[in-house]
Amino acid sequence: MNDTISLLMNHRSVRKYTNQPVSQEQLETIVQAGQMASSSSNVQAYTVIAVTDSELKNKLSECAGNQAYIQECPVFLVWCADLSRLKKAAETHQPDATSYEGAVENFVVATVDVALASQNAAIAAESMDLGIVYIGGIRNQIETVAELLGLPDYVYPVFGMCVGYPDPNHGAGLRPRLPKEAVLHMNGYNAEQNERGVAAYDETSVRYITERTNGQRTSSWSEQMADKVTTPSRLLLRAFLESKGLNKE
């Protein structure tokens, strides 16, 4: 196992940080590492907003369900899918042509681009002994977040990312993942293999969550996922995306 694999295999979400600042040089290096991720057709359809202002972090924390670590981390990155540059390119170079920057395909491309770039950035941060945690909660009040950050049409906030030096007592442990047989299928999808993997993971996840919560929670992974998928969540997202000109055709 080389150093890169070791770093990847030891990823954990960090939700408690020291007061040590993240330097501007570190921040720029992290984002530049993100930019080196693969991008479909080189569209690079994302923008990263680094939030260091305490008042703005507090407001974003409120939007995300009052997650305190957004307030406490030195830098909060908001990763945005951004197709506004494509819109501008079409207007500049082909002003008489119909453009499709808001089409579902481009929406998917931009969202995937954000995910690839942010994960590169996360690994870069961890290589500097920093910790991160992704924050999907910024989509709870996505319209307010967009207003706070001044996002134009064809741009939407996909998720946030806390960045900072982990507190020695942050307590984050390695969360077990689905077994390889559930995820890695050879030459075609294998439903039976998937079911076996999930069954094995349910046993592992029960042990993990029972130990982590001192017996306060004992539900399996599939039980947790059943609760998640049967509970309405962020149902206003589609209307917001359409209001930004996205996900239309």
PDB file of C-alpha atoms in Angstrom:
ATOM      1  CA  MET A   1       0.000   0.000   0.000  1.00  0.00           C
ATOM      2  CA  ASN A   2       1.527   3.343  -1.051  1.00  0.00           C
ATOM      3  CA  ASP A   3       1.049   6.694   0.683  1.00  0.00           C
ATOM      4  CA  THR A   4      -1.762   7.789  -1.632  1.00  0.00           C
ATOM      5  CA  ILE A   5      -3.771   4.622  -1.098  1.00  0.00           C
ATOM      6  CA  SER A   6      -3.164   4.823   2.638  1.00  0.00           C
ATOM      7  CA  LEU A   7      -4.472   8.398   2.697  1.00  0.00           C
ATOM      8  CA  LEU A   8      -7.585   7.407   0.769  1.00  0.00           C
ATOM      9  CA  MET A   9      -8.271   4.373   2.936  1.00  0.00           C
ATOM     10  CA  ASN A  10      -8.095   6.443   6.110  1.00  0.00           C
ATOM     11  CA  HIS A  11     -10.556   9.164   5.165  1.00  0.00           C
ATOM     12  CA  ARG A  12     -12.932  10.200   7.898  1.00  0.00           C
ATOM     13  CA  SER A  13     -15.339  13.117   8.288  1.00  0.00           C
ATOM     14  CA  VAL A  14     -14.085  15.751  10.740  1.00  0.00           C
ATOM     15  CA  ARG A  15     -16.657  17.840  12.587  1.00  0.00           C
ATOM     16  CA  LYS A  16     -14.487  19.507  15.222  1.00  0.00           C
ATOM     17  CA  TYR A  17     -11.576  21.832  14.480  1.00  0.00           C
ATOM     18  CA  THR A  18      -8.805  23.720  16.249  1.00  0.00           C
ATOM     19  CA  ASN A  19      -8.405  27.488  15.995  1.00  0.00           C
ATOM     20  CA  GLN A  20      -5.381  27.135  13.717  1.00  0.00           C
ATOM     21  CA  PRO A  21      -6.105  29.011  10.471  1.00  0.00           C
ATOM     22  CA  VAL A  22      -5.907  27.637   6.952  1.00  0.00           C
ATOM     23  CA  SER A  23      -3.533  29.863   4.996  1.00  0.00           C
ATOM     24  CA  GLN A  24      -4.437  31.502   1.706  1.00  0.00           C
ATOM     25  CA  GLU A  25      -1.672  29.488   0.081  1.00  0.00           C
ATOM     26  CA  GLN A  26      -3.139  26.242   1.393  1.00  0.00           C
ATOM     27  CA  LEU A  27      -6.607  27.255   0.231  1.00  0.00           C
ATOM     28  CA  GLU A  28      -5.409  28.088  -3.254  1.00  0.00           C
ATOM     29  CA  THR A  29      -3.424  24.851  -3.494  1.00  0.00           C
ATOM     30  CA  ILE A  30      -6.468  22.831  -2.415  1.00  0.00           C
ATOM     31  CA  VAL A  31      -8.646  24.449  -5.078  1.00  0.00           C
ATOM     32  CA  GLN A  32      -5.945  24.132  -7.739  1.00  0.00           C
ATOM     33  CA  ALA A  33      -5.694  20.416  -6.943  1.00  0.00           C
ATOM     34  CA  GLY A  34      -9.452  20.234  -7.391  1.00  0.00           C
ATOM     35  CA  GLN A  35      -9.140  21.883 -10.779  1.00  0.00           C
ATOM     36  CA  MET A  36      -6.864  19.100 -11.987  1.00  0.00           C
ATOM     37  CA  ALA A  37      -9.685  16.569 -11.720  1.00  0.00           C
ATOM     38  CA  SER A  38     -11.151  15.185 -14.924  1.00  0.00           C
ATOM     39  CA  SER A  39     -13.817  17.354 -16.557  1.00  0.00           C
ATOM     40  CA  SER A  40     -16.248  16.328 -19.276  1.00  0.00           C
ATOM     41  CA  SER A  41     -15.203  18.010 -22.552  1.00  0.00           C
ATOM     42  CA  ASN A  42     -13.085  20.357 -20.417  1.00  0.00           C
ATOM     43  CA  VAL A  43     -16.162  22.435 -19.541  1.00  0.00           C
ATOM     44  CA  GLN A  44     -14.945  22.838 -15.923  1.00  0.00           C
ATOM     45  CA  ALA A  45     -18.506  23.664 -14.933  1.00  0.00           C
ATOM     46  CA  TYR A  46     -18.002  24.631 -11.311  1.00  0.00           C
ATOM     47  CA  THR A  47     -17.170  27.543  -9.053  1.00  0.00           C
ATOM     48  CA  VAL A  48     -15.882  27.337  -5.472  1.00  0.00           C
ATOM     49  CA  ILE A  49     -16.840  30.020  -2.984  1.00  0.00           C
ATOM     50  CA  ALA A  50     -14.555  30.162   0.058  1.00  0.00           C
ATOM     51  CA  VAL A  51     -16.388  31.581   3.065  1.00  0.00           C
ATOM     52  CA  THR A  52     -14.266  32.912   5.922  1.00  0.00           C
ATOM     53  CA  ASP A  53     -16.541  35.722   7.140  1.00  0.00           C
ATOM     54  CA  SER A  54     -17.976  34.710  10.522  1.00  0.00           C
ATOM     55  CA  GLU A  55     -21.359  36.328  10.001  1.00  0.00           C
ATOM     56  CA  LEU A  56     -21.824  34.677   6.620  1.00  0.00           C
ATOM     57  CA  LYS A  57     -20.744  31.298   8.010  1.00  0.00           C
ATOM     58  CA  ASN A  58     -23.322  31.694  10.782  1.00  0.00           C
ATOM     59  CA  LYS A  59     -26.074  32.375   8.252  1.00  0.00           C
ATOM     60  CA  LEU A  60     -25.059  29.409   6.121  1.00  0.00           C
ATOM     61  CA  SER A  61     -24.991  27.243   9.237  1.00  0.00           C
ATOM     62  CA  GLU A  62     -28.574  28.243   9.994  1.00  0.00           C
ATOM     63  CA  CYS A  63     -29.587  27.285   6.454  1.00  0.00           C
ATOM     64  CA  ALA A  64     -27.912  23.899   6.860  1.00  0.00           C
ATOM     65  CA  GLY A  65     -29.705  22.937  10.061  1.00  0.00           C
ATOM     66  CA  ASN A  66     -27.506  24.798  12.554  1.00  0.00           C
ATOM     67  CA  GLN A  67     -24.485  22.551  12.075  1.00  0.00           C
ATOM     68  CA  ALA A  68     -21.978  24.158  14.443  1.00  0.00           C
ATOM     69  CA  TYR A  69     -18.884  22.978  12.589  1.00  0.00           C
ATOM     70  CA  ILE A  70     -19.751  25.320   9.702  1.00  0.00           C
ATOM     71  CA  GLN A  71     -19.341  28.210  12.127  1.00  0.00           C
ATOM     72  CA  GLU A  72     -16.240  26.759  13.771  1.00  0.00           C
ATOM     73  CA  CYS A  73     -14.150  25.692  10.767  1.00  0.00           C
ATOM     74  CA  PRO A  74     -11.635  28.248   9.445  1.00  0.00           C
ATOM     75  CA  VAL A  75     -12.826  27.920   5.842  1.00  0.00           C
ATOM     76  CA  PHE A  76     -16.181  26.791   4.507  1.00  0.00           C
ATOM     77  CA  LEU A  77     -16.141  25.944   0.810  1.00  0.00           C
ATOM     78  CA  VAL A  78     -19.364  26.033  -1.168  1.00  0.00           C
ATOM     79  CA  TRP A  79     -19.047  23.944  -4.325  1.00  0.00           C
ATOM     80  CA  CYS A  80     -21.339  25.212  -7.070  1.00  0.00           C
ATOM     81  CA  ALA A  81     -22.280  23.699 -10.413  1.00  0.00           C
ATOM     82  CA  ASP A  82     -21.767  26.596 -12.817  1.00  0.00           C
ATOM     83  CA  LEU A  83     -23.033  26.668 -16.389  1.00  0.00           C
ATOM     84  CA  SER A  84     -23.090  30.461 -16.618  1.00  0.00           C
ATOM     85  CA  ARG A  85     -19.724  30.488 -18.390  1.00  0.00           C
ATOM     86  CA  LEU A  86     -21.129  28.209 -21.094  1.00  0.00           C
ATOM     87  CA  LYS A  87     -24.115  30.529 -21.499  1.00  0.00           C
ATOM     88  CA  LYS A  88     -21.753  33.500 -21.895  1.00  0.00           C
ATOM     89  CA  ALA A  89     -19.569  31.618 -24.398  1.00  0.00           C
ATOM     90  CA  ALA A  90     -22.601  30.854 -26.573  1.00  0.00           C
ATOM     91  CA  GLU A  91     -23.809  34.464 -26.427  1.00  0.00           C
ATOM     92  CA  THR A  92     -20.341  35.731 -27.360  1.00  0.00           C
ATOM     93  CA  HIS A  93     -19.410  33.362 -30.168  1.00  0.00           C
ATOM     94  CA  GLN A  94     -22.767  32.117 -31.520  1.00  0.00           C
ATOM     95  CA  PRO A  95     -25.288  34.806 -30.579  1.00  0.00           C
ATOM     96  CA  ASP A  96     -27.873  33.676 -33.153  1.00  0.00           C
ATOM     97  CA  ALA A  97     -27.779  29.983 -32.228  1.00  0.00           C
ATOM     98  CA  THR A  98     -30.049  28.195 -29.774  1.00  0.00           C
ATOM     99  CA  SER A  99     -28.010  27.157 -26.737  1.00  0.00           C
ATOM    100  CA  TYR A 100     -28.763  24.319 -24.352  1.00  0.00           C
ATOM    101  CA  GLU A 101     -26.768  25.134 -21.234  1.00  0.00           C
ATOM    102  CA  GLY A 102     -29.860  24.413 -19.124  1.00  0.00           C
ATOM    103  CA  ALA A 103     -30.439  20.926 -20.531  1.00  0.00           C
ATOM    104  CA  VAL A 104     -30.467  17.881 -18.252  1.00  0.00           C
ATOM    105  CA  GLU A 105     -27.275  16.541 -19.830  1.00  0.00           C
ATOM    106  CA  ASN A 106     -25.349  19.710 -19.013  1.00  0.00           C
ATOM    107  CA  PHE A 107     -26.869  19.747 -15.532  1.00  0.00           C
ATOM    108  CA  VAL A 108     -25.494  16.232 -14.991  1.00  0.00           C
ATOM    109  CA  VAL A 109     -22.110  17.183 -16.437  1.00  0.00           C
ATOM    110  CA  ALA A 110     -21.810  20.189 -14.129  1.00  0.00           C
ATOM    111  CA  THR A 111     -22.864  18.222 -11.053  1.00  0.00           C
ATOM    112  CA  VAL A 112     -20.385  15.443 -11.824  1.00  0.00           C
ATOM    113  CA  ASP A 113     -17.634  18.000 -12.465  1.00  0.00           C
ATOM    114  CA  VAL A 114     -18.230  19.510  -9.021  1.00  0.00           C
ATOM    115  CA  ALA A 115     -18.055  16.119  -7.344  1.00  0.00           C
ATOM    116  CA  LEU A 116     -14.819  15.140  -9.081  1.00  0.00           C
ATOM    117  CA  ALA A 117     -13.116  18.463  -8.337  1.00  0.00           C
ATOM    118  CA  SER A 118     -14.229  18.535  -4.708  1.00  0.00           C
ATOM    119  CA  GLN A 119     -12.938  15.053  -4.016  1.00  0.00           C
ATOM    120  CA  ASN A 120      -9.561  15.965  -5.467  1.00  0.00           C
ATOM    121  CA  ALA A 121      -9.595  18.984  -3.170  1.00  0.00           C
ATOM    122  CA  ALA A 122     -10.550  16.865  -0.172  1.00  0.00           C
ATOM    123  CA  ILE A 123      -7.591  14.539  -0.711  1.00  0.00           C
ATOM    124  CA  ALA A 124      -5.286  17.514  -1.184  1.00  0.00           C
ATOM    125  CA  ALA A 125      -6.500  18.982   2.117  1.00  0.00           C
ATOM    126  CA  GLU A 126      -6.026  15.688   3.953  1.00  0.00           C
ATOM    127  CA  SER A 127      -2.493  15.410   2.546  1.00  0.00           C
ATOM    128  CA  MET A 128      -1.759  18.656   4.425  1.00  0.00           C
ATOM    129  CA  ASP A 129      -3.058  17.128   7.681  1.00  0.00           C
ATOM    130  CA  LEU A 130      -6.300  19.083   7.371  1.00  0.00           C
ATOM    131  CA  GLY A 131      -9.717  17.533   7.876  1.00  0.00           C
ATOM    132  CA  ILE A 132     -12.928  17.969   5.910  1.00  0.00           C
ATOM    133  CA  VAL A 133     -16.601  17.129   6.063  1.00  0.00           C
ATOM    134  CA  TYR A 134     -19.107  17.504   3.240  1.00  0.00           C
ATOM    135  CA  ILE A 135     -22.294  19.462   4.006  1.00  0.00           C
ATOM    136  CA  GLY A 136     -25.299  18.520   1.889  1.00  0.00           C
ATOM    137  CA  GLY A 137     -27.468  20.507   4.286  1.00  0.00           C
ATOM    138  CA  ILE A 138     -26.888  23.715   2.343  1.00  0.00           C
ATOM    139  CA  ARG A 139     -29.600  22.420   0.001  1.00  0.00           C
ATOM    140  CA  ASN A 140     -32.116  22.559   2.874  1.00  0.00           C
ATOM    141  CA  GLN A 141     -32.702  26.246   2.162  1.00  0.00           C
ATOM    142  CA  ILE A 142     -31.076  26.392  -1.234  1.00  0.00           C
ATOM    143  CA  GLU A 143     -32.778  29.602  -2.369  1.00  0.00           C
ATOM    144  CA  THR A 144     -31.565  31.482   0.704  1.00  0.00           C
ATOM    145  CA  VAL A 145     -28.036  30.106   0.252  1.00  0.00           C
ATOM    146  CA  ALA A 146     -28.048  31.244  -3.368  1.00  0.00           C
ATOM    147  CA  GLU A 147     -29.131  34.720  -2.293  1.00  0.00           C
ATOM    148  CA  LEU A 148     -26.504  34.932   0.445  1.00  0.00           C
ATOM    149  CA  LEU A 149     -23.774  34.027  -2.032  1.00  0.00           C
ATOM    150  CA  GLY A 150     -25.128  36.088  -4.908  1.00  0.00           C
ATOM    151  CA  LEU A 151     -25.408  33.138  -7.293  1.00  0.00           C
ATOM    152  CA  PRO A 152     -26.567  34.092 -10.818  1.00  0.00           C
ATOM    153  CA  ASP A 153     -28.725  32.040 -13.180  1.00  0.00           C
ATOM    154  CA  TYR A 154     -27.266  28.709 -14.320  1.00  0.00           C
ATOM    155  CA  VAL A 155     -25.429  28.288 -11.003  1.00  0.00           C
ATOM    156  CA  TYR A 156     -26.526  26.207  -8.009  1.00  0.00           C
ATOM    157  CA  PRO A 157     -24.848  25.216  -4.725  1.00  0.00           C
ATOM    158  CA  VAL A 158     -24.313  21.449  -4.706  1.00  0.00           C
ATOM    159  CA  PHE A 159     -22.749  21.016  -1.263  1.00  0.00           C
ATOM    160  CA  GLY A 160     -20.469  22.660   1.245  1.00  0.00           C
ATOM    161  CA  MET A 161     -17.179  21.479   2.703  1.00  0.00           C
ATOM    162  CA  CYS A 162     -15.716  22.412   6.084  1.00  0.00           C
ATOM    163  CA  VAL A 163     -11.917  22.617   6.037  1.00  0.00           C
ATOM    164  CA  GLY A 164      -9.600  22.964   9.013  1.00  0.00           C
ATOM    165  CA  TYR A 165      -7.136  21.285  11.345  1.00  0.00           C
ATOM    166  CA  PRO A 166      -8.861  18.445  13.216  1.00  0.00           C
ATOM    167  CA  ASP A 167      -9.274  18.847  16.948  1.00  0.00           C
ATOM    168  CA  PRO A 168      -7.349  15.966  18.590  1.00  0.00           C
ATOM    169  CA  ASN A 169     -10.602  15.018  20.320  1.00  0.00           C
ATOM    170  CA  HIS A 170     -12.790  15.175  17.222  1.00  0.00           C
ATOM    171  CA  GLY A 171     -13.639  11.512  17.739  1.00  0.00           C
ATOM    172  CA  ALA A 172     -14.243  10.634  14.112  1.00  0.00           C
ATOM    173  CA  GLY A 173     -13.605   6.975  13.358  1.00  0.00           C
ATOM    174  CA  LEU A 174     -13.529   4.999  10.151  1.00  0.00           C
ATOM    175  CA  ARG A 175     -17.073   4.165   9.068  1.00  0.00           C
ATOM    176  CA  PRO A 176     -17.290   0.710   7.471  1.00  0.00           C
ATOM    177  CA  ARG A 177     -18.321   0.641   3.817  1.00  0.00           C
ATOM    178  CA  LEU A 178     -20.307  -1.816   1.763  1.00  0.00           C
ATOM    179  CA  PRO A 179     -18.269  -4.952   1.028  1.00  0.00           C
ATOM    180  CA  LYS A 180     -16.533  -5.112  -2.333  1.00  0.00           C
ATOM    181  CA  GLU A 181     -18.913  -7.788  -3.633  1.00  0.00           C
ATOM    182  CA  ALA A 182     -21.823  -5.362  -3.352  1.00  0.00           C
ATOM    183  CA  VAL A 183     -20.003  -2.685  -5.318  1.00  0.00           C
ATOM    184  CA  LEU A 184     -17.638  -4.460  -7.723  1.00  0.00           C
ATOM    185  CA  HIS A 185     -19.504  -6.517 -10.351  1.00  0.00           C
ATOM    186  CA  MET A 186     -17.621  -8.114 -13.227  1.00  0.00           C
ATOM    187  CA  ASN A 187     -18.943  -7.868 -16.792  1.00  0.00           C
ATOM    188  CA  GLY A 188     -22.503  -7.065 -15.785  1.00  0.00           C
ATOM    189  CA  TYR A 189     -24.784  -6.325 -12.859  1.00  0.00           C
ATOM    190  CA  ASN A 190     -25.190  -9.200 -10.389  1.00  0.00           C
ATOM    191  CA  ALA A 191     -28.325  -8.739  -8.265  1.00  0.00           C
ATOM    192  CA  GLU A 192     -27.706 -11.809  -6.072  1.00  0.00           C
ATOM    193  CA  GLN A 193     -24.167 -10.695  -5.340  1.00  0.00           C
ATOM    194  CA  ASN A 194     -25.499  -7.260  -4.449  1.00  0.00           C
ATOM    195  CA  GLU A 195     -28.080  -8.711  -2.052  1.00  0.00           C
ATOM    196  CA  ARG A 196     -25.460 -10.867  -0.336  1.00  0.00           C
ATOM    197  CA  GLY A 197     -23.235  -7.860   0.094  1.00  0.00           C
ATOM    198  CA  VAL A 198     -26.017  -5.757   1.597  1.00  0.00           C
ATOM    199  CA  ALA A 199     -26.992  -8.553   3.994  1.00  0.00           C
ATOM    200  CA  ALA A 200     -23.403  -8.828   5.202  1.00  0.00           C
ATOM    201  CA  TYR A 201     -23.128  -5.052   5.507  1.00  0.00           C
ATOM    202  CA  ASP A 202     -26.315  -4.883   7.574  1.00  0.00           C
ATOM    203  CA  GLU A 203     -24.656  -7.084  10.183  1.00  0.00           C
ATOM    204  CA  THR A 204     -21.508  -4.947  10.149  1.00  0.00           C
ATOM    205  CA  SER A 205     -23.453  -1.683  10.325  1.00  0.00           C
ATOM    206  CA  VAL A 206     -25.531  -2.854  13.295  1.00  0.00           C
ATOM    207  CA  ARG A 207     -22.361  -3.610  15.244  1.00  0.00           C
ATOM    208  CA  TYR A 208     -20.829  -0.270  14.233  1.00  0.00           C
ATOM    209  CA  ILE A 209     -23.797   1.954  15.069  1.00  0.00           C
ATOM    210  CA  THR A 210     -24.510   0.112  18.319  1.00  0.00           C
ATOM    211  CA  GLU A 211     -20.940   0.638  19.507  1.00  0.00           C
ATOM    212  CA  ARG A 212     -20.754   4.234  18.244  1.00  0.00           C
ATOM    213  CA  THR A 213     -23.990   5.279  20.020  1.00  0.00           C
ATOM    214  CA  ASN A 214     -23.544   3.096  23.109  1.00  0.00           C
ATOM    215  CA  GLY A 215     -26.662   1.168  22.195  1.00  0.00           C
ATOM    216  CA  GLN A 216     -28.896   4.184  21.586  1.00  0.00           C
ATOM    217  CA  ARG A 217     -29.233   3.176  17.933  1.00  0.00           C
ATOM    218  CA  THR A 218     -29.170  -0.366  16.600  1.00  0.00           C
ATOM    219  CA  SER A 219     -30.634  -0.073  13.107  1.00  0.00           C
ATOM    220  CA  SER A 220     -28.997  -1.699  10.092  1.00  0.00           C
ATOM    221  CA  TRP A 221     -27.847   0.178   7.009  1.00  0.00           C
ATOM    222  CA  SER A 222     -30.797  -0.991   4.920  1.00  0.00           C
ATOM    223  CA  GLU A 223     -33.221   0.089   7.672  1.00  0.00           C
ATOM    224  CA  GLN A 224     -31.576   3.508   7.729  1.00  0.00           C
ATOM    225  CA  MET A 225     -31.817   3.761   3.938  1.00  0.00           C
ATOM    226  CA  ALA A 226     -35.478   2.716   4.011  1.00  0.00           C
ATOM    227  CA  ASP A 227     -36.172   5.556   6.452  1.00  0.00           C
ATOM    228  CA  LYS A 228     -34.261   7.974   4.248  1.00  0.00           C
ATOM    229  CA  VAL A 229     -35.989   7.121   0.997  1.00  0.00           C
ATOM    230  CA  THR A 230     -39.490   7.165   2.520  1.00  0.00           C
ATOM    231  CA  THR A 231     -39.019  10.567   4.179  1.00  0.00           C
ATOM    232  CA  PRO A 232     -39.654  13.606   1.922  1.00  0.00           C
ATOM    233  CA  SER A 233     -36.528  15.737   1.615  1.00  0.00           C
ATOM    234  CA  ARG A 234     -35.794  19.003  -0.215  1.00  0.00           C
ATOM    235  CA  LEU A 235     -38.776  18.654  -2.539  1.00  0.00           C
ATOM    236  CA  LEU A 236     -38.476  22.311  -3.544  1.00  0.00           C
ATOM    237  CA  LEU A 237     -35.130  21.637  -5.229  1.00  0.00           C
ATOM    238  CA  ARG A 238     -36.601  21.009  -8.687  1.00  0.00           C
ATOM    239  CA  ALA A 239     -38.484  24.302  -8.713  1.00  0.00           C
ATOM    240  CA  PHE A 240     -35.339  26.148  -7.590  1.00  0.00           C
ATOM    241  CA  LEU A 241     -33.218  24.552 -10.317  1.00  0.00           C
ATOM    242  CA  GLU A 242     -35.767  25.463 -12.967  1.00  0.00           C
ATOM    243  CA  SER A 243     -35.853  29.033 -11.657  1.00  0.00           C
ATOM    244  CA  LYS A 244     -32.088  29.150 -12.293  1.00  0.00           C
ATOM    245  CA  GLY A 245     -32.559  27.927 -15.865  1.00  0.00           C
ATOM    246  CA  LEU A 246     -31.306  24.408 -15.111  1.00  0.00           C
ATOM    247  CA  ASN A 247     -32.530  20.852 -15.708  1.00  0.00           C
ATOM    248  CA  LYS A 248     -35.094  21.868 -18.313  1.00  0.00           C
ATOM    249  CA  GLU A 249     -34.763  19.970 -21.577  1.00  0.00           C
TER     250      GLU A 249
END
